[in-house]
Coordinates of C-alpha atoms in Angstrom, one line a residue:
Chain N
M1 CA 0.0 0.0 0.0
I2 CA 1.1 3.6 -0.7
T3 CA 0.0 6.6 1.1
L4 CA 0.6 10.3 0.5
Q5 CA -0.5 12.6 3.3
R6 CA -0.9 16.3 2.9
I7 CA 2.0 16.6 0.2
S8 CA 3.0 20.0 -1.1
K9 CA 5.6 20.6 -3.6
A10 CA 6.7 23.7 -5.5
Y11 CA 9.3 24.6 -8.1
G12 CA 10.3 28.2 -7.3
S13 CA 7.1 30.0 -7.0
H14 CA 5.0 27.5 -9.0
R15 CA 3.1 25.2 -6.7
V16 CA 2.7 21.8 -8.3
L17 CA 1.2 19.7 -5.5
D18 CA -1.0 21.3 -2.8
D19 CA -2.0 19.3 0.2
L20 CA -2.2 16.1 -2.0
T21 CA -3.6 13.1 -0.1
F22 CA -4.5 9.6 -1.2
T23 CA -4.0 6.0 -0.6
A24 CA -3.5 3.2 -3.2
E25 CA -4.3 -0.3 -1.7
A26 CA -2.7 -3.6 -2.1
G27 CA -4.3 -5.9 -4.5
R28 CA -5.5 -3.2 -6.8
I29 CA -4.6 -1.4 -9.9
T30 CA -4.8 2.4 -9.3
L31 CA -4.5 4.8 -12.1
L32 CA -3.3 8.4 -11.8
V33 CA -4.6 10.6 -14.6
G34 CA -4.6 14.3 -15.4
A35 CA -3.7 16.9 -17.8
N36 CA -0.2 17.8 -18.9
G37 CA 1.7 19.6 -16.1
C38 CA -0.8 18.7 -13.4
G39 CA 1.8 17.1 -11.3
K40 CA 1.7 13.3 -12.2
T41 CA 5.5 12.9 -12.8
T42 CA 6.2 15.0 -9.7
T43 CA 4.0 12.6 -7.7
M44 CA 5.7 9.6 -9.2
R45 CA 9.2 11.2 -8.3
L46 CA 8.0 11.7 -4.8
L47 CA 6.7 8.1 -4.5
A48 CA 10.0 6.6 -6.0
G49 CA 12.2 8.7 -3.6
L50 CA 13.8 10.7 -6.4
S51 CA 12.5 14.0 -4.9
A52 CA 11.5 15.1 -1.5
P53 CA 8.2 17.0 -0.7
D54 CA 8.3 20.4 0.8
R55 CA 5.7 19.2 3.3
G56 CA 3.8 16.1 4.0
R57 CA 4.6 12.4 4.3
V58 CA 4.9 9.5 1.8
T59 CA 4.9 5.9 3.0
I60 CA 5.6 2.8 0.9
A61 CA 4.3 -0.4 2.4
G62 CA 4.3 1.2 5.7
H63 CA 7.8 2.7 5.5
D64 CA 8.1 6.4 5.7
I65 CA 10.4 7.2 2.7
A66 CA 12.1 10.2 4.4
R67 CA 12.8 8.3 7.6
D68 CA 13.4 4.7 6.4
R69 CA 14.4 5.2 2.8
A70 CA 16.2 1.8 2.4
A71 CA 13.1 -0.2 3.6
A72 CA 10.8 1.9 1.5
L73 CA 13.0 1.4 -1.6
A74 CA 13.3 -2.3 -0.9
A75 CA 9.5 -2.5 -1.0
L76 CA 8.9 -0.8 -4.4
S77 CA 9.9 -1.3 -8.0
F78 CA 9.8 1.8 -10.3
L79 CA 9.4 2.1 -14.1
P80 CA 10.4 5.6 -15.2
Q81 CA 8.8 7.3 -18.3
S82 CA 10.8 6.5 -21.4
P83 CA 13.6 4.4 -19.7
R84 CA 17.1 4.6 -20.9
F85 CA 20.2 2.7 -19.9
H86 CA 23.9 2.8 -20.1
G87 CA 24.4 2.4 -23.8
A88 CA 27.5 0.2 -23.7
L89 CA 25.9 -2.5 -21.4
S90 CA 24.1 -5.5 -22.9
V91 CA 20.6 -6.6 -22.1
E92 CA 22.1 -9.6 -20.3
A93 CA 24.6 -7.5 -18.2
L94 CA 21.9 -5.2 -17.1
L95 CA 19.6 -7.8 -16.1
R96 CA 22.3 -9.6 -14.1
F97 CA 23.3 -6.3 -12.5
Y98 CA 19.7 -5.5 -11.3
A99 CA 19.2 -9.1 -10.3
R100 CA 22.3 -8.8 -8.0
L101 CA 21.1 -5.5 -6.5
R102 CA 17.8 -7.1 -5.6
N103 CA 19.3 -10.3 -4.6
V104 CA 17.2 -12.3 -7.1
P105 CA 18.5 -15.5 -8.7
D106 CA 19.6 -15.5 -12.4
S107 CA 16.8 -18.0 -13.2
R108 CA 14.2 -15.3 -12.4
A109 CA 15.9 -13.0 -14.8
G110 CA 15.9 -15.9 -17.4
T111 CA 12.1 -16.3 -16.9
L112 CA 11.5 -12.6 -17.6
V113 CA 13.7 -12.5 -20.6
E114 CA 11.5 -15.2 -22.1
R115 CA 8.3 -13.5 -21.0
W116 CA 9.3 -10.1 -22.5
G117 CA 10.8 -11.5 -25.8
L118 CA 14.3 -10.4 -24.9
G119 CA 16.0 -13.8 -25.6
R120 CA 17.3 -12.9 -29.0
H121 CA 18.7 -9.7 -27.7
L122 CA 20.7 -10.7 -24.7
G123 CA 24.1 -9.7 -26.2
T124 CA 22.8 -6.5 -27.8
P125 CA 24.1 -3.2 -26.1
T126 CA 21.1 -1.3 -24.9
G127 CA 22.1 1.8 -26.9
K128 CA 21.2 -0.2 -30.0
L129 CA 17.8 -1.3 -28.8
S130 CA 14.6 0.3 -30.2
G131 CA 12.3 2.3 -27.9
G132 CA 9.9 -0.7 -27.5
M133 CA 12.6 -3.1 -26.6
R134 CA 14.0 -0.8 -24.0
Q135 CA 10.6 -0.5 -22.6
R136 CA 10.3 -4.3 -22.4
L137 CA 13.7 -4.5 -20.7
A138 CA 12.6 -1.9 -18.2
L139 CA 9.5 -3.9 -17.6
A140 CA 11.5 -7.0 -17.0
I141 CA 13.7 -5.2 -14.6
L142 CA 10.5 -3.7 -12.9
L143 CA 9.3 -7.3 -12.3
L144 CA 12.6 -8.9 -11.2
A145 CA 11.9 -8.5 -7.5
D146 CA 8.9 -9.8 -5.7
V147 CA 8.1 -6.4 -4.0
P148 CA 4.8 -5.2 -2.7
V149 CA 4.5 -2.1 -4.6
L150 CA 4.9 -1.4 -8.4
L151 CA 5.1 2.2 -9.6
L152 CA 4.8 2.7 -13.4
D153 CA 4.9 6.0 -15.1
E154 CA 3.4 5.9 -18.6
P155 CA 4.3 2.2 -19.1
G156 CA 2.3 1.8 -22.4
L157 CA 4.4 4.4 -24.3
S158 CA 6.6 2.8 -27.0
L159 CA 4.8 -0.6 -26.7
D160 CA 2.7 -2.0 -29.7
P161 CA -0.8 -3.2 -28.8
D162 CA 0.2 -6.8 -28.3
W163 CA 2.8 -5.9 -25.7
R164 CA 0.5 -3.5 -24.1
G165 CA -1.9 -6.4 -23.7
V166 CA 0.8 -8.5 -22.1
L167 CA 1.8 -5.6 -19.7
Q168 CA -1.9 -5.4 -18.6
R169 CA -2.2 -9.0 -18.1
E170 CA 1.1 -8.9 -16.1
L171 CA -0.1 -6.1 -13.9
E172 CA -3.5 -7.7 -13.4
R173 CA -1.7 -10.8 -12.2
A174 CA 0.5 -8.7 -9.8
A175 CA -2.5 -7.1 -8.3
R176 CA -4.3 -10.5 -7.9
D177 CA -1.2 -11.7 -6.0
G178 CA -1.8 -8.8 -3.6
R179 CA 0.6 -6.2 -4.9
C180 CA -0.2 -2.5 -5.0
V181 CA 0.0 -1.4 -8.8
F182 CA 0.1 2.3 -9.3
V183 CA 0.1 3.6 -12.8
S184 CA 0.4 7.1 -14.2
T185 CA -1.0 7.1 -17.8
H186 CA -2.7 8.9 -20.6
L187 CA -3.8 5.9 -22.4
L188 CA -7.2 5.8 -20.5
G189 CA -9.3 3.9 -22.9
E190 CA -7.0 0.8 -22.7
W191 CA -7.4 0.6 -19.0
E192 CA -11.2 0.6 -18.9
D193 CA -12.5 -2.3 -16.9
R194 CA -8.9 -3.3 -16.1
A195 CA -8.0 -0.8 -13.4
D196 CA -9.7 -0.8 -10.0
R197 CA -9.6 2.9 -9.3
C198 CA -8.9 6.0 -11.3
L199 CA -7.7 9.2 -9.6
V200 CA -7.7 12.5 -11.3
L201 CA -5.1 15.0 -10.3
E202 CA -6.4 18.6 -10.7
G203 CA -5.1 21.8 -9.1
G204 CA -2.3 19.9 -7.3
R205 CA -4.6 17.5 -5.5
I206 CA -7.0 14.6 -6.2
G207 CA -10.0 16.4 -7.8
R208 CA -12.1 13.5 -8.2
E209 CA -12.2 9.8 -8.6
L210 CA -13.7 8.2 -11.8
P211 CA -15.5 4.9 -12.2
P212 CA -12.9 2.8 -14.0
N213 CA -15.6 1.3 -16.3
R214 CA -16.4 4.7 -17.8
L215 CA -13.0 6.1 -18.6
R216 CA -13.7 6.7 -22.3
D217 CA -16.9 8.4 -21.6
V218 CA -15.5 10.7 -19.0
F219 CA -12.4 11.7 -21.3
P220 CA -14.1 12.3 -24.6
F221 CA -10.9 13.1 -26.4
A222 CA -9.3 9.9 -25.4
S223 CA -12.5 8.1 -26.5
S224 CA -12.5 9.7 -29.9
V225 CA -8.9 8.7 -30.3
M226 CA -9.6 5.2 -29.3
R227 CA -12.6 5.0 -31.8
R228 CA -10.5 6.2 -34.6
A229 CA -7.7 3.8 -33.7
N230 CA -10.3 1.0 -33.6
A231 CA -11.7 2.0 -37.0
V232 CA -8.3 1.9 -38.5
Chain F
M1 CA 22.8 -5.4 5.7
A2 CA 26.7 -5.5 5.3
N3 CA 26.3 -8.5 2.9
A4 CA 23.8 -6.6 0.8
R5 CA 26.1 -3.7 0.6
L6 CA 29.0 -5.9 -0.4
T7 CA 26.9 -7.6 -3.1
A8 CA 25.9 -4.2 -4.5
L9 CA 29.4 -2.9 -4.3
A10 CA 30.7 -6.0 -6.4
A11 CA 27.9 -5.7 -8.8
T12 CA 28.6 -2.1 -9.4
F13 CA 32.3 -2.8 -9.7
R14 CA 31.6 -5.5 -12.4
R15 CA 29.3 -3.2 -14.2
E16 CA 31.8 -0.5 -14.3
I17 CA 34.5 -2.7 -15.7
T18 CA 32.0 -4.1 -18.3
A19 CA 30.8 -0.6 -19.3
H20 CA 34.2 0.7 -20.1
R21 CA 35.2 -1.9 -22.5
L22 CA 33.7 0.3 -25.3
N23 CA 34.7 3.6 -23.7
R24 CA 36.7 5.6 -26.2
F25 CA 38.2 7.8 -23.4
L26 CA 39.6 4.7 -21.7
H27 CA 41.1 3.5 -25.0
V28 CA 42.6 7.0 -25.7
H29 CA 44.0 7.0 -22.0
L30 CA 45.7 3.7 -22.4
A31 CA 47.0 4.5 -25.8
I32 CA 48.5 7.7 -24.5
A33 CA 50.1 5.8 -21.6
A34 CA 51.5 3.2 -23.9
V35 CA 52.9 5.7 -26.4
A36 CA 54.2 8.0 -23.8
G37 CA 56.0 5.0 -22.2
L38 CA 58.2 4.8 -25.4
L39 CA 59.5 8.5 -25.0
P40 CA 62.4 7.5 -22.7
L41 CA 63.7 5.4 -25.5
F42 CA 64.6 8.5 -27.4
T43 CA 67.5 9.1 -25.0
P44 CA 68.9 5.6 -25.1
A45 CA 72.1 6.5 -23.1
H46 CA 70.1 7.6 -20.1
T47 CA 66.8 5.7 -20.4
S48 CA 66.1 5.3 -16.7
G49 CA 67.6 8.6 -15.6
A50 CA 65.7 10.6 -18.3
A51 CA 62.4 8.7 -17.9
P52 CA 60.8 10.7 -15.1
W53 CA 61.4 14.0 -17.2
W54 CA 59.8 12.5 -20.3
L55 CA 56.9 10.9 -18.2
L56 CA 56.3 14.0 -16.2
Q57 CA 55.5 15.8 -19.5
A58 CA 53.2 13.0 -20.6
V59 CA 51.3 12.9 -17.3
L60 CA 51.0 16.7 -17.1
Y61 CA 49.9 17.5 -20.6
A62 CA 48.0 14.4 -21.8
L63 CA 47.2 11.8 -19.1
S64 CA 45.8 14.4 -16.6
L65 CA 43.3 15.5 -19.2
S66 CA 42.3 12.0 -20.4
A67 CA 41.8 11.0 -16.6
L68 CA 39.5 13.9 -16.1
L69 CA 37.6 13.0 -19.2
L70 CA 37.4 9.3 -18.2
G71 CA 35.9 10.2 -14.8
L72 CA 33.4 12.6 -16.6
S73 CA 32.4 9.8 -19.1
S74 CA 31.9 7.4 -16.3
A75 CA 29.3 9.7 -14.7
H76 CA 27.7 10.8 -17.9
G77 CA 27.4 7.1 -19.1
E78 CA 24.9 6.6 -16.2
A79 CA 23.1 10.0 -16.6
E80 CA 20.1 8.5 -18.4
E81 CA 19.7 5.6 -16.1
L82 CA 19.9 7.4 -12.7
A83 CA 16.1 7.3 -12.2
L84 CA 16.3 3.5 -12.3
L85 CA 19.6 3.2 -10.4
F86 CA 18.5 5.5 -7.5
T87 CA 15.1 3.7 -6.9
Q88 CA 17.0 0.4 -6.1
P89 CA 17.5 -0.4 -2.4
V90 CA 21.2 0.6 -2.5
Q91 CA 22.7 3.6 -0.8
R92 CA 24.3 6.1 -3.2
W93 CA 27.7 6.0 -1.5
V94 CA 27.8 2.3 -1.9
W95 CA 26.9 2.5 -5.6
L96 CA 29.6 5.2 -6.0
S97 CA 32.2 3.1 -4.1
G98 CA 31.7 0.3 -6.4
K99 CA 31.9 2.7 -9.5
A100 CA 35.0 4.4 -8.1
A101 CA 36.7 1.0 -7.4
G102 CA 36.0 -0.2 -10.9
L103 CA 37.4 3.2 -12.3
A104 CA 40.6 2.7 -10.1
A105 CA 41.0 -0.8 -11.3
L106 CA 41.1 0.5 -14.9
I107 CA 43.2 3.6 -14.4
V108 CA 45.9 2.5 -12.0
P109 CA 47.3 -0.3 -14.2
A110 CA 47.8 2.3 -17.0
A111 CA 50.7 3.7 -15.0
L112 CA 52.4 0.4 -15.6
L113 CA 52.2 0.9 -19.2
L114 CA 53.8 4.3 -18.7
I115 CA 57.1 2.8 -17.3
A116 CA 57.2 -0.6 -18.8
P117 CA 59.5 0.2 -21.8
A118 CA 62.0 2.2 -19.8
A119 CA 62.0 -0.4 -17.0
L120 CA 62.5 -3.2 -19.7
V121 CA 65.4 -1.3 -21.3
G122 CA 67.2 0.3 -18.3
G123 CA 65.9 -1.8 -15.4
L124 CA 63.3 -0.7 -12.8
T125 CA 64.7 2.1 -10.6
V126 CA 63.2 3.8 -7.6
E127 CA 62.6 6.9 -9.6
L128 CA 60.7 4.9 -12.3
A129 CA 58.6 3.2 -9.6
G130 CA 58.0 6.6 -8.0
I131 CA 56.8 8.2 -11.2
A132 CA 54.5 5.2 -11.8
A133 CA 53.0 5.6 -8.3
A134 CA 52.6 9.4 -8.7
S135 CA 51.0 8.9 -12.2
A136 CA 48.6 6.3 -10.8
G137 CA 47.7 8.5 -7.9
L138 CA 47.3 11.7 -10.0
T139 CA 45.2 10.1 -12.7
L140 CA 43.1 8.5 -10.0
A141 CA 42.6 11.9 -8.2
L142 CA 41.7 13.6 -11.4
A143 CA 39.3 10.8 -12.5
A144 CA 37.6 11.2 -9.2
A145 CA 37.3 15.0 -9.9
G146 CA 35.8 14.2 -13.3
L147 CA 33.4 11.8 -11.8
A148 CA 32.2 14.5 -9.3
L149 CA 32.0 17.1 -12.0
G150 CA 29.9 14.6 -14.2
L151 CA 27.4 13.9 -11.3
W152 CA 26.9 17.6 -10.5
I153 CA 26.8 18.8 -14.2
R154 CA 24.8 16.2 -16.0
D155 CA 24.5 18.0 -19.4
G156 CA 27.2 16.6 -21.7
V157 CA 28.5 19.9 -23.2
R158 CA 28.5 21.7 -20.0
G159 CA 30.3 18.9 -18.4
L160 CA 32.9 18.8 -20.9
L161 CA 33.4 22.7 -20.7
A162 CA 33.8 22.4 -16.9
V163 CA 36.4 19.6 -17.2
M164 CA 38.4 21.7 -19.7
G165 CA 38.1 24.7 -17.5
L166 CA 39.3 22.8 -14.4
W167 CA 42.3 21.2 -16.4
F168 CA 43.3 24.6 -17.8
V169 CA 43.2 26.0 -14.2
L170 CA 45.2 23.3 -12.8
L171 CA 47.8 23.2 -15.6
F172 CA 48.2 26.9 -16.5
G173 CA 45.5 29.2 -14.9
A174 CA 46.6 29.0 -11.3
D175 CA 50.2 29.4 -12.1
L176 CA 49.6 32.4 -14.4
L177 CA 47.5 34.1 -11.8
L178 CA 50.3 33.4 -9.3
L179 CA 52.8 34.8 -11.7
A180 CA 50.8 38.0 -12.3
V181 CA 50.6 38.7 -8.6
S182 CA 54.2 37.7 -7.7
G183 CA 55.5 41.2 -7.7
A184 CA 52.8 42.5 -5.4
P185 CA 53.9 43.9 -1.9
W186 CA 51.5 41.7 0.0
V187 CA 52.9 38.5 -1.7
H188 CA 56.3 39.6 -0.4
R189 CA 55.0 40.3 3.0
Y190 CA 53.1 36.9 3.1
P191 CA 54.9 34.4 0.8
T192 CA 52.9 31.5 2.2
L193 CA 49.8 32.9 0.6
W194 CA 51.7 32.5 -2.7
I195 CA 53.1 29.1 -2.1
V196 CA 50.0 27.2 -0.7
P197 CA 48.0 27.4 -3.9
L198 CA 50.9 25.8 -5.7
M199 CA 51.1 23.1 -2.9
I200 CA 47.5 22.0 -3.1
N201 CA 47.5 21.9 -7.0
P202 CA 48.2 18.2 -7.8
L203 CA 49.9 19.2 -11.0
D204 CA 52.2 21.6 -9.3
A205 CA 52.8 19.2 -6.6
L206 CA 53.7 16.6 -9.2
R207 CA 56.0 19.0 -11.0
I208 CA 57.8 19.9 -7.8
T209 CA 58.2 16.3 -6.8
V210 CA 59.7 15.1 -10.0
L211 CA 61.9 18.2 -10.6
F212 CA 63.1 18.6 -7.0
G213 CA 62.3 15.3 -5.2
F214 CA 63.5 12.8 -7.9
G215 CA 65.9 15.0 -9.8
D216 CA 67.4 16.8 -6.8
A217 CA 67.3 20.0 -8.9
A218 CA 66.3 22.4 -6.3
P219 CA 68.4 25.5 -6.1
A220 CA 69.6 26.6 -2.7
A221 CA 68.0 30.0 -3.3
L222 CA 64.5 28.3 -3.1
D223 CA 65.1 27.8 0.6
G224 CA 64.5 31.5 1.1
S225 CA 61.0 30.7 2.1
R226 CA 60.7 28.3 4.9
L227 CA 57.5 26.9 3.6
A228 CA 59.0 26.2 0.2
G229 CA 62.0 24.6 1.8
W230 CA 59.8 22.4 4.0
W231 CA 57.7 21.5 0.9
I232 CA 60.7 20.6 -1.2
G233 CA 62.3 18.6 1.5
R234 CA 59.2 16.5 1.8
S235 CA 57.8 16.6 -1.7
Q236 CA 57.1 13.0 -2.2
S237 CA 55.1 12.6 1.1
W238 CA 53.4 15.9 0.4
L239 CA 52.4 14.7 -3.1
A240 CA 51.0 11.5 -1.7
L241 CA 49.0 13.5 0.8
V242 CA 47.7 16.0 -1.8
L243 CA 46.6 13.1 -4.2
V244 CA 44.9 11.2 -1.4
S245 CA 43.1 14.4 -0.3
W246 CA 42.0 15.2 -3.9
T247 CA 40.8 11.7 -4.4
L248 CA 38.8 11.8 -1.2
A249 CA 37.5 15.1 -1.9
G250 CA 36.5 14.1 -5.5
F251 CA 34.7 11.1 -4.1
L252 CA 32.8 13.1 -1.5
A253 CA 31.9 15.7 -4.2
A254 CA 30.6 12.9 -6.2
V255 CA 28.5 11.5 -3.5
A256 CA 27.0 15.0 -3.0
G257 CA 26.4 15.3 -6.7
S258 CA 24.7 12.0 -6.8
R259 CA 22.2 13.3 -4.2
R260 CA 21.0 16.0 -6.6
S261 CA 17.5 15.6 -8.0
V262 CA 17.0 13.2 -10.9
D263 CA 14.7 14.0 -13.8
V264 CA 12.4 11.2 -15.0

């Protein structure tokens, strides 16, 4: 479970988050949506411990990230938006490195290599991977450790529809296993009937919560894009 | 906890070594060391005796810069991955220790390339061993400085400009400034203020050590300042202290730089 309590964050005079409070429960997929610049990425940075709030408290699986950072980070796995890696390292070297950091056996990495279709690219330097392949590698790294909290920032970007389907099934399985899955996304239509909750970030706080089975109706632009995509 | 740290340190060490296999800055650094090592062979009658003078020039004018650039490239190689690296349950100083140890394992043996030809031809002398140790220490200290700059300044061009700026200051800038003020009355009143900047500059400390420490070339007139006399009398120990201090300061600055906010 993750909790943000009365979080405020400003960059200079621009206040991005203002008294933001919410909880994302274990065993559920929670979406965070909102317009560009509303503070989604700032919220993800705070949750991942990459930035500190000006005020308020962030807890990951019961660990206050400011006071017990190591335990909080051990409880989460994070997928940054548009992930990139050291270009000289191969897919295999990277997976082994993160497996060591997470104390995960190599066999687990092998399973994820197969699941994410990376088997033929093990020796390829990551600098030569396409955007989609990099995203799949980052997803394999995300799922290496059996942690209670998964944070994903725009995970569907760069993935083709087939792999987006695989991603959603993986995240549904993670939620069924009791993990807290927290996703920041713009691809609302794809999450309809798959997410359990949908929080809308407006004016630096959660402005409303949407019914997860009506995302296309509530966001007509996303809906029209989906209709056009389906027609094509 | 200690086991987890050791595992993370070893993993980062291996990653650093692997990542540098394709690093052109490392290739250039090793090539310069190998070619510079051949320079003493141009004076075949005094290969061992002349080697420190030849190698001093190579270290001052080439290896110092390539070491700085190597440290910078080591930091910038990770720049795009920091968001993922820093959300792992590993303290940043542990990650950086593994990284620095990997960098040291690559850069220190380059000093052996520097002295190998002279040692093979004229035999290994104390002076040659000394210049190898000094070169290893200096390049390590400057690589640490480059690493720190790279973690503070994550933009590639700005980082490169900062490294070039630091190198110019260490090689020429500080000396030129001191030369410019050398006639000022306050310098004559307080000569220590003039000498201390030279003492803490690792390139000047190396110059003094090789010229006066290994070569015994110090003119008696230099003993006019008590501090200068003290320094020249202990130049090798002082150089070791300066290089250890620079390496530690570079490492601590790199740890501080790694704590800066990360963009995602």
